[in-house]
Amino acid sequence: MKEKKLGAKVKDLVSSVKTHWTTPPEGRYVPYKEIAAYSVGGIGVKFVIYTAWYIGLSATSLLAGSALGLKNGDLVKLTMIATVIGIFLVPLRGMIIDNTRSSKGKFRPYLLYTGIPSGILLTGFAFLPFESMSYNQKLWALFITYELLQLCYPFYDQAYTTLVQVMSPNSTERADVITISTFIYSLAPTILGFLVPILAGFTGGLEHINAYRIIMPIFGIGGALIGLFSYTGTKERIIVAKDYTPKVPFFKGIGAGIQNKYQWARSITGWLILLQGGIGSVTTWYFYYGIKDVLGLSTQQQGVLNGTLTTILGAAATPAMLLAPLLIRKVGKRNLFIIYILGTTVSMIGMFLFIKQIWVLFAFTWLRGFFTTFTLITDGAMNADVLDYQQYKTGERLEGLMAQFVTFIGTFIGMGITYLTNTVLMQNTYGLTNNYDDLYKASFREPISKGMILLAIVGYVLSLIPFITMYTLTEEDHEGHIGVLKIRAALEDYATGALSAGQLEEAKQIYTGALTQLKELEAQLPAATGKEKRQIQRMIKGLQIIKDEKNRFDDPAMQRRVEKAKALLSHTVEELYGISEPTMDRYNTAKAMDESTKAAAKAKAQAMREASKELDRFHKKAYNYIQARKLVKQLEYYTHWETIFESESAAAEA
């Protein structure tokens, strides 16, 4: 009976994929073909990212420490220099992403323009003549290549990771796409983990540069070519009005993002988890160096077993990714993240207690990998929810600035943790400098590993405090935010004459449906108890967000904003800024251009860029004035809420 049910489910799934290969199912936005392109492209993207990680400024890197023979102290100094440079690169990267306005989208262009250069840089580095280079030449070659990569692959990584957050406005669908794509692109680290040690075993091991002359061309350039699928086969869908959108000035964006309490909750939690920075080295120390020592293996046997064990560790992700979407539906993203923290902490305690038994240690390391996989699903999904909340609160999503601002702060925290981990603990306390062969000895390997594990446990335990107390965003709240964003976009597009078919009617149904459901739930609440009561209360809170949108401008704080805006608008642009406002004629003409052929689309894109530049210059200088005018216009839309929703929807759609 069970086999028949399973067979029927598989048959239904295959039928659904065929039916909705190019057209999404009802209530969804992303067809299966697009999910497949994003997922397969992700394998290539992750090949590039994981290969780039070999070029790290850390003694725990086999390339930097063993293959090039660079000292831990020198690498720490370079890390500090790189951190200072990153202080300027990180916010610049955020501003560039947030102000990207291309016919290709906001994130997709970076999948096209930054992957191949990353692969070329990696390959070029591997073939430098290290055999004849001095110590300082090797040191600076590593540093310069590392910095050049910072101009490419972080854009590449963020573009891919964030793209899924704008492929659908539906939070559940986003989580499903993240689950499917993560399941597929997790093949990348599995393939790398299996093949790299085996290939390295035939070229002298990962402690020798020849191994990287095979690894980097295959997975660097080859990965970038596969990654193009995620560019060619995807589409961005952000809920915004269709009118011209001005660029966000850097400090204005920072000021808006800094007020997002959920971003702070996630950031502080992440900064505390950074204390686990050294625990990843334990896997290398025990299952690369340790297995050769404990089991008495040759270099080739070491490579094969390391590849096998790494593959098994990577396989921990498979059951976690299959469970993640089910658990999200059952307990929500927030609670799943808490399960991840608790499960990982228990796993690390097991690693600490059983570090002398290598196979028990391996089992707890596998278990840690199982729990940490949950974050591959929850992080992207929660980040998208936080950005939707940001757009709900301020009208701007700020993907780039939001991410880069907290990264900017995290850079200093990371610098301190790197110093603590690499210098205070590894070097000064446990004596790891360039004596990497000592890691083959249990007497050296065990104390340093226990120190890294203990520090990670402390970080995870502390991280629970800000997450539980500050991150209170529920699935129901997010549904309310999305409903409001659709209503606002419909109202603005109604005013500018840019409505899509069915758009205003959908917004009306969201609002009236929320009122109806809210009334039903409020009637059920007195009789409900326990879990059912808590669920109803969460649903009421989410629906209340939609209901309250009608009276958005009755809020005292909003009324003060409106008065301030009206005072600013009592002056002319010329009086305030000494400039004249350009008309929208040039932009609208460019927007109406034909794009039926490749040449026409290119000409339209160029015309749009030129028209936008003129508007951007004005909006940058008169940003406050433009925002004030936008707010007063919104007030006008909301004043006529009843008229627009009840009288105009049918006429507008006709």
Tab-separated table of C-alpha atoms in Angstrom, residues 169-377:
chain	number	residue	atom	x	y	z
A	169	PRO	CA	7.384	37.475	-3.355
A	170	ASN	CA	5.896	34.316	-1.786
A	171	SER	CA	7.911	33.404	1.339
A	172	THR	CA	6.915	29.720	1.273
A	173	GLU	CA	7.788	29.436	-2.412
A	174	ARG	CA	11.146	31.129	-1.773
A	175	ALA	CA	11.893	28.584	0.964
A	176	ASP	CA	10.970	25.767	-1.438
A	177	VAL	CA	13.207	27.166	-4.195
A	178	ILE	CA	16.038	27.607	-1.686
A	179	THR	CA	15.569	24.003	-0.514
A	180	ILE	CA	15.573	22.538	-4.028
A	181	SER	CA	18.468	24.669	-5.252
A	182	THR	CA	20.522	24.050	-2.110
A	183	PHE	CA	19.941	20.315	-2.450
A	184	ILE	CA	21.216	20.447	-6.027
A	185	TYR	CA	24.102	22.909	-5.683
A	186	SER	CA	25.315	21.109	-2.556
A	187	LEU	CA	26.672	18.626	-5.094
A	188	ALA	CA	29.457	21.177	-5.607
A	189	PRO	CA	31.144	20.809	-2.191
A	190	THR	CA	30.435	17.064	-2.286
A	191	ILE	CA	32.189	16.708	-5.648
A	192	LEU	CA	35.027	18.969	-4.537
A	193	GLY	CA	35.363	17.170	-1.217
A	194	PHE	CA	35.631	13.801	-2.950
A	195	LEU	CA	37.722	14.619	-6.029
A	196	VAL	CA	40.136	17.255	-4.703
A	197	PRO	CA	41.906	15.058	-2.103
A	198	ILE	CA	42.108	12.172	-4.585
A	199	LEU	CA	43.563	14.374	-7.352
A	200	ALA	CA	45.886	15.966	-4.813
A	201	GLY	CA	47.052	12.535	-3.668
A	202	PHE	CA	48.554	11.927	-7.119
A	203	THR	CA	50.295	15.320	-7.198
A	204	GLY	CA	51.991	15.251	-3.806
A	205	GLY	CA	48.975	16.155	-1.654
A	206	LEU	CA	47.281	19.440	-0.821
A	207	GLU	CA	50.543	20.581	0.770
A	208	HIS	CA	52.011	21.001	-2.747
A	209	ILE	CA	51.226	23.679	-5.350
A	210	ASN	CA	50.899	21.183	-8.234
A	211	ALA	CA	47.569	20.031	-6.811
A	212	TYR	CA	46.118	23.521	-7.236
A	213	ARG	CA	47.283	23.680	-10.870
A	214	ILE	CA	44.729	20.975	-11.563
A	215	ILE	CA	42.009	22.060	-9.143
A	216	MET	CA	41.742	25.756	-10.015
A	217	PRO	CA	41.302	25.611	-13.812
A	218	ILE	CA	38.737	22.800	-13.566
A	219	PHE	CA	36.608	24.254	-10.798
A	220	GLY	CA	37.399	27.961	-11.289
A	221	ILE	CA	36.848	28.533	-15.008
A	222	GLY	CA	34.678	25.419	-15.448
A	223	GLY	CA	32.482	26.462	-12.540
A	224	ALA	CA	32.002	29.977	-13.918
A	225	LEU	CA	30.781	28.555	-17.239
A	226	ILE	CA	28.250	26.308	-15.490
A	227	GLY	CA	27.198	29.290	-13.359
A	228	LEU	CA	25.909	31.077	-16.473
A	229	PHE	CA	22.763	28.901	-16.294
A	230	SER	CA	21.673	30.896	-13.229
A	231	TYR	CA	21.897	34.061	-15.349
A	232	THR	CA	20.299	32.910	-18.592
A	233	GLY	CA	17.390	30.966	-17.102
A	234	THR	CA	16.075	33.186	-14.293
A	235	LYS	CA	13.922	36.265	-13.777
A	236	GLU	CA	13.675	38.845	-10.974
A	237	ARG	CA	10.293	39.700	-9.462
A	238	ILE	CA	10.298	42.485	-6.838
A	239	ILE	CA	7.009	44.054	-5.693
A	240	VAL	CA	7.514	47.727	-6.518
A	241	ALA	CA	5.629	50.362	-8.440
A	242	LYS	CA	6.468	50.529	-12.138
A	243	ASP	CA	7.394	54.215	-12.236
A	244	TYR	CA	11.004	55.462	-12.314
A	245	THR	CA	12.798	54.492	-9.078
A	246	PRO	CA	15.463	56.942	-7.872
A	247	LYS	CA	18.804	55.689	-6.622
A	248	VAL	CA	19.284	55.560	-2.868
A	249	PRO	CA	22.009	57.892	-1.527
A	250	PHE	CA	24.539	55.953	0.523
A	251	PHE	CA	23.998	57.552	3.935
A	252	LYS	CA	20.215	57.751	3.440
A	253	GLY	CA	20.193	54.009	2.830
A	254	ILE	CA	22.356	53.356	5.874
A	255	GLY	CA	20.073	55.538	8.001
A	256	ALA	CA	17.005	53.587	6.890
A	257	GLY	CA	18.610	50.183	7.312
A	258	ILE	CA	20.006	50.898	10.768
A	259	GLN	CA	16.442	51.058	12.146
A	260	ASN	CA	15.637	47.468	11.137
A	261	LYS	CA	15.442	45.557	14.435
A	262	TYR	CA	15.317	42.153	12.766
A	263	GLN	CA	18.513	42.841	10.839
A	264	TRP	CA	20.229	43.718	14.112
A	265	ALA	CA	18.936	40.512	15.709
A	266	ARG	CA	20.325	38.374	12.907
A	267	SER	CA	23.590	40.321	12.770
A	268	ILE	CA	24.392	40.145	16.489
A	269	THR	CA	23.548	36.442	16.450
A	270	GLY	CA	25.871	35.925	13.478
A	271	TRP	CA	28.706	37.901	15.060
A	272	LEU	CA	28.624	35.692	18.163
A	273	ILE	CA	28.597	32.572	15.989
A	274	LEU	CA	31.819	33.871	14.380
A	275	LEU	CA	33.547	32.478	17.478
A	276	GLN	CA	33.278	29.097	15.754
A	277	GLY	CA	35.871	30.314	13.218
A	278	GLY	CA	38.522	27.804	14.270
A	279	ILE	CA	36.345	24.705	14.522
A	280	GLY	CA	36.418	24.099	10.774
A	281	SER	CA	40.151	23.530	11.097
A	282	VAL	CA	39.488	20.606	13.449
A	283	THR	CA	38.048	18.667	10.507
A	284	THR	CA	41.273	19.194	8.547
A	285	TRP	CA	43.509	18.550	11.538
A	286	TYR	CA	41.864	15.211	12.348
A	287	PHE	CA	40.592	13.912	9.016
A	288	TYR	CA	43.570	15.003	6.919
A	289	TYR	CA	46.555	15.047	9.280
A	290	GLY	CA	45.058	12.847	12.000
A	291	ILE	CA	44.034	9.862	9.888
A	292	LYS	CA	47.556	9.500	8.499
A	293	ASP	CA	48.948	9.525	12.034
A	294	VAL	CA	46.332	7.283	13.697
A	295	LEU	CA	45.884	4.794	10.836
A	296	GLY	CA	49.453	4.833	9.463
A	297	LEU	CA	48.506	5.685	5.860
A	298	SER	CA	50.593	6.559	2.805
A	299	THR	CA	50.078	9.950	1.098
A	300	GLN	CA	47.875	8.416	-1.622
A	301	GLN	CA	45.848	6.430	0.923
A	302	GLN	CA	45.514	9.587	2.998
A	303	GLY	CA	44.112	11.468	-0.012
A	304	VAL	CA	41.604	8.737	-0.880
A	305	LEU	CA	40.363	8.318	2.709
A	306	ASN	CA	40.200	12.086	3.244
A	307	GLY	CA	38.128	12.418	0.080
A	308	THR	CA	35.830	9.607	1.200
A	309	LEU	CA	35.358	11.019	4.706
A	310	THR	CA	34.802	14.533	3.336
A	311	THR	CA	32.126	13.134	1.012
A	312	ILE	CA	30.398	11.368	3.912
A	313	LEU	CA	30.495	14.590	5.941
A	314	GLY	CA	29.025	16.440	2.962
A	315	ALA	CA	26.253	13.843	2.759
A	316	ALA	CA	25.002	15.080	6.145
A	317	ALA	CA	23.412	17.917	4.194
A	318	THR	CA	21.049	15.639	2.254
A	319	PRO	CA	18.662	14.553	5.046
A	320	ALA	CA	18.801	18.049	6.559
A	321	MET	CA	17.740	19.672	3.292
A	322	LEU	CA	14.909	17.173	2.830
A	323	LEU	CA	13.672	17.861	6.351
A	324	ALA	CA	14.095	21.652	6.274
A	325	PRO	CA	10.993	22.605	4.203
A	326	LEU	CA	8.836	20.224	6.256
A	327	LEU	CA	10.147	21.697	9.507
A	328	ILE	CA	9.653	25.260	8.237
A	329	ARG	CA	5.998	24.486	7.549
A	330	LYS	CA	5.674	22.769	10.934
A	331	VAL	CA	7.573	25.101	13.285
A	332	GLY	CA	8.554	28.141	11.166
A	333	LYS	CA	11.937	29.535	10.130
A	334	ARG	CA	12.614	31.158	13.509
A	335	ASN	CA	12.137	27.957	15.504
A	336	LEU	CA	14.133	25.931	12.980
A	337	PHE	CA	17.030	28.343	13.454
A	338	ILE	CA	16.819	27.774	17.222
A	339	ILE	CA	16.888	23.999	16.610
A	340	TYR	CA	20.040	24.544	14.523
A	341	ILE	CA	21.783	26.434	17.354
A	342	LEU	CA	20.851	23.856	20.013
A	343	GLY	CA	21.677	20.843	17.828
A	344	THR	CA	25.028	22.273	16.762
A	345	THR	CA	25.930	23.066	20.376
A	346	VAL	CA	25.181	19.495	21.498
A	347	SER	CA	27.242	18.144	18.570
A	348	MET	CA	30.241	20.294	19.506
A	349	ILE	CA	30.023	19.201	23.144
A	350	GLY	CA	30.226	15.617	21.856
A	351	MET	CA	33.271	16.526	19.726
A	352	PHE	CA	34.979	18.009	22.788
A	353	LEU	CA	34.266	15.023	25.058
A	354	PHE	CA	35.194	12.287	22.563
A	355	ILE	CA	38.106	13.903	20.752
A	356	LYS	CA	40.419	10.952	21.512
A	357	GLN	CA	38.094	8.476	19.732
A	358	ILE	CA	38.513	9.512	16.097
A	359	TRP	CA	35.449	7.671	14.762
A	360	VAL	CA	33.156	8.967	17.538
A	361	LEU	CA	34.578	12.419	16.799
A	362	PHE	CA	33.732	11.827	13.136
A	363	ALA	CA	30.122	10.925	14.057
A	364	PHE	CA	29.641	14.145	16.041
A	365	THR	CA	31.307	16.147	13.243
A	366	TRP	CA	28.788	14.600	10.825
A	367	LEU	CA	25.963	15.522	13.206
A	368	ARG	CA	27.245	19.095	13.382
A	369	GLY	CA	27.184	19.223	9.578
A	370	PHE	CA	23.588	17.978	9.630
A	371	PHE	CA	22.390	20.795	11.895
A	372	THR	CA	24.429	23.560	10.231
A	373	THR	CA	22.821	22.653	6.894
A	374	PHE	CA	19.532	24.063	8.175
A	375	THR	CA	21.045	27.545	7.911
A	376	LEU	CA	21.476	27.114	4.149
A	377	ILE	CA	17.679	27.193	3.990
